[in-house]
Amino acid sequence: MPHLQELVKLHQDSPFALIGVNTGDDPETYRKGLKKHGVSWISAYQGEASSIADLYRVSGYPTYFLIDAKGMIVATGHSSSAMEPKIKELLADMKKSKD
């Protein structure tokens, strides 16, 4: 969780959003976990029968999807640190296209 908090803080002034979907805990454990870990990003609870996980064919946890400004998935992975360079690249490309 600390790495995700750093990621959100690092990109707070960018067109970046982190959205979490929890599919493994019961609702009470989920809510307590949000407080315990200081989750400051959008987080949704789906429970074990997650239609989102099924729709996106999630096979392991955590799974990360990097979505561009057009709503297209441009990268997937299971490591937040591996996604960070891809996030920076996507944000740089978005900035170039604005200029």
PDB file of C-alpha atoms in Angstrom:
ATOM      1  CA  MET A   1       0.000   0.000   0.000  1.00  0.00           C
ATOM      2  CA  PRO A   2       2.743   2.553   0.686  1.00  0.00           C
ATOM      3  CA  HIS A   3       3.892   2.290  -2.934  1.00  0.00           C
ATOM      4  CA  LEU A   4       0.370   3.025  -4.169  1.00  0.00           C
ATOM      5  CA  GLN A   5       0.113   6.007  -1.813  1.00  0.00           C
ATOM      6  CA  GLU A   6       3.402   7.327  -3.224  1.00  0.00           C
ATOM      7  CA  LEU A   7       2.147   6.803  -6.767  1.00  0.00           C
ATOM      8  CA  VAL A   8      -1.039   8.784  -6.090  1.00  0.00           C
ATOM      9  CA  LYS A   9       0.937  11.596  -4.448  1.00  0.00           C
ATOM     10  CA  LEU A  10       3.521  11.680  -7.237  1.00  0.00           C
ATOM     11  CA  HIS A  11       0.850  12.132  -9.896  1.00  0.00           C
ATOM     12  CA  GLN A  12      -1.619  14.273  -7.930  1.00  0.00           C
ATOM     13  CA  ASP A  13      -1.238  17.197 -10.353  1.00  0.00           C
ATOM     14  CA  SER A  14      -1.517  14.997 -13.447  1.00  0.00           C
ATOM     15  CA  PRO A  15      -4.510  13.534 -15.265  1.00  0.00           C
ATOM     16  CA  PHE A  16      -4.058  10.336 -13.259  1.00  0.00           C
ATOM     17  CA  ALA A  17      -6.456   8.348 -11.114  1.00  0.00           C
ATOM     18  CA  LEU A  18      -5.974   5.146  -9.198  1.00  0.00           C
ATOM     19  CA  ILE A  19      -9.104   3.062  -8.779  1.00  0.00           C
ATOM     20  CA  GLY A  20      -9.090  -0.049  -6.634  1.00  0.00           C
ATOM     21  CA  VAL A  21     -11.551  -2.928  -6.720  1.00  0.00           C
ATOM     22  CA  ASN A  22     -11.546  -5.343  -3.793  1.00  0.00           C
ATOM     23  CA  THR A  23     -12.801  -8.840  -4.499  1.00  0.00           C
ATOM     24  CA  GLY A  24     -11.429 -10.937  -1.665  1.00  0.00           C
ATOM     25  CA  ASP A  25     -12.646  -9.677   1.685  1.00  0.00           C
ATOM     26  CA  ASP A  26     -15.969  -9.448   3.429  1.00  0.00           C
ATOM     27  CA  PRO A  27     -17.437  -5.901   3.578  1.00  0.00           C
ATOM     28  CA  GLU A  28     -16.357  -5.233   7.179  1.00  0.00           C
ATOM     29  CA  THR A  29     -12.752  -6.347   6.575  1.00  0.00           C
ATOM     30  CA  TYR A  30     -12.692  -4.212   3.417  1.00  0.00           C
ATOM     31  CA  ARG A  31     -13.849  -1.071   5.272  1.00  0.00           C
ATOM     32  CA  LYS A  32     -11.370  -1.638   8.106  1.00  0.00           C
ATOM     33  CA  GLY A  33      -8.574  -2.175   5.576  1.00  0.00           C
ATOM     34  CA  LEU A  34      -9.316   1.163   3.900  1.00  0.00           C
ATOM     35  CA  LYS A  35      -8.794   2.954   7.205  1.00  0.00           C
ATOM     36  CA  LYS A  36      -5.838   0.823   8.324  1.00  0.00           C
ATOM     37  CA  HIS A  37      -3.913   1.365   5.094  1.00  0.00           C
ATOM     38  CA  GLY A  38      -4.915   5.015   4.593  1.00  0.00           C
ATOM     39  CA  VAL A  39      -6.444   4.436   1.168  1.00  0.00           C
ATOM     40  CA  SER A  40      -6.878   7.889  -0.392  1.00  0.00           C
ATOM     41  CA  TRP A  41      -7.951   6.810  -3.864  1.00  0.00           C
ATOM     42  CA  ILE A  42     -11.256   5.573  -5.233  1.00  0.00           C
ATOM     43  CA  SER A  43     -11.905   2.066  -4.007  1.00  0.00           C
ATOM     44  CA  ALA A  44     -14.887  -0.173  -4.688  1.00  0.00           C
ATOM     45  CA  TYR A  45     -16.009  -3.371  -3.034  1.00  0.00           C
ATOM     46  CA  GLN A  46     -17.131  -6.246  -5.264  1.00  0.00           C
ATOM     47  CA  GLY A  47     -16.826  -9.307  -3.039  1.00  0.00           C
ATOM     48  CA  GLU A  48     -15.723 -12.715  -4.239  1.00  0.00           C
ATOM     49  CA  ALA A  49     -18.286 -12.955  -7.054  1.00  0.00           C
ATOM     50  CA  SER A  50     -16.865  -9.965  -8.921  1.00  0.00           C
ATOM     51  CA  SER A  51     -18.378  -9.201 -12.293  1.00  0.00           C
ATOM     52  CA  ILE A  52     -15.523  -6.741 -12.905  1.00  0.00           C
ATOM     53  CA  ALA A  53     -12.881  -9.430 -12.324  1.00  0.00           C
ATOM     54  CA  ASP A  54     -14.769 -11.754 -14.645  1.00  0.00           C
ATOM     55  CA  LEU A  55     -15.228  -9.095 -17.312  1.00  0.00           C
ATOM     56  CA  TYR A  56     -11.527  -8.216 -17.335  1.00  0.00           C
ATOM     57  CA  ARG A  57     -10.412 -11.838 -16.928  1.00  0.00           C
ATOM     58  CA  VAL A  58      -8.401 -11.198 -13.783  1.00  0.00           C
ATOM     59  CA  SER A  59      -6.378 -14.318 -13.032  1.00  0.00           C
ATOM     60  CA  GLY A  60      -4.198 -13.094 -10.141  1.00  0.00           C
ATOM     61  CA  TYR A  61      -4.027 -10.393  -7.522  1.00  0.00           C
ATOM     62  CA  PRO A  62      -3.180  -7.656  -7.611  1.00  0.00           C
ATOM     63  CA  THR A  63      -3.812  -6.949 -11.279  1.00  0.00           C
ATOM     64  CA  TYR A  64      -3.183  -3.485 -12.705  1.00  0.00           C
ATOM     65  CA  PHE A  65      -4.722  -1.993 -15.835  1.00  0.00           C
ATOM     66  CA  LEU A  66      -3.345   1.211 -17.309  1.00  0.00           C
ATOM     67  CA  ILE A  67      -6.070   3.011 -19.237  1.00  0.00           C
ATOM     68  CA  ASP A  68      -5.352   5.948 -21.521  1.00  0.00           C
ATOM     69  CA  ALA A  69      -7.414   9.114 -22.043  1.00  0.00           C
ATOM     70  CA  LYS A  70      -9.438   7.369 -24.768  1.00  0.00           C
ATOM     71  CA  GLY A  71     -10.459   4.588 -22.370  1.00  0.00           C
ATOM     72  CA  MET A  72      -8.224   1.965 -23.975  1.00  0.00           C
ATOM     73  CA  ILE A  73      -6.233  -0.504 -21.882  1.00  0.00           C
ATOM     74  CA  VAL A  74      -2.612   0.120 -22.858  1.00  0.00           C
ATOM     75  CA  ALA A  75      -0.848  -2.079 -20.288  1.00  0.00           C
ATOM     76  CA  THR A  76      -1.599  -4.734 -17.706  1.00  0.00           C
ATOM     77  CA  GLY A  77       0.489  -6.342 -15.010  1.00  0.00           C
ATOM     78  CA  HIS A  78       0.755  -7.625 -11.483  1.00  0.00           C
ATOM     79  CA  SER A  79       3.410  -5.240 -10.150  1.00  0.00           C
ATOM     80  CA  SER A  80       2.723  -1.601  -9.333  1.00  0.00           C
ATOM     81  CA  SER A  81       6.433  -0.779  -9.600  1.00  0.00           C
ATOM     82  CA  ALA A  82       6.547  -2.281 -13.102  1.00  0.00           C
ATOM     83  CA  MET A  83       3.584  -0.109 -14.096  1.00  0.00           C
ATOM     84  CA  GLU A  84       5.184   3.124 -12.900  1.00  0.00           C
ATOM     85  CA  PRO A  85       7.447   3.671 -15.956  1.00  0.00           C
ATOM     86  CA  LYS A  86       4.462   2.973 -18.219  1.00  0.00           C
ATOM     87  CA  ILE A  87       2.396   5.532 -16.319  1.00  0.00           C
ATOM     88  CA  LYS A  88       5.138   8.143 -16.704  1.00  0.00           C
ATOM     89  CA  GLU A  89       5.415   7.390 -20.417  1.00  0.00           C
ATOM     90  CA  LEU A  90       1.661   7.659 -20.940  1.00  0.00           C
ATOM     91  CA  LEU A  91       1.459  10.951 -19.034  1.00  0.00           C
ATOM     92  CA  ALA A  92       4.410  12.348 -21.042  1.00  0.00           C
ATOM     93  CA  ASP A  93       2.712  11.344 -24.292  1.00  0.00           C
ATOM     94  CA  MET A  94      -0.522  12.993 -23.153  1.00  0.00           C
ATOM     95  CA  LYS A  95       1.353  16.197 -22.309  1.00  0.00           C
ATOM     96  CA  LYS A  96       3.073  16.217 -25.733  1.00  0.00           C
ATOM     97  CA  SER A  97      -0.238  15.824 -27.540  1.00  0.00           C
ATOM     98  CA  LYS A  98      -1.678  18.794 -25.601  1.00  0.00           C
ATOM     99  CA  ASP A  99       1.207  21.109 -26.535  1.00  0.00           C
TER     100      ASP A  99
END
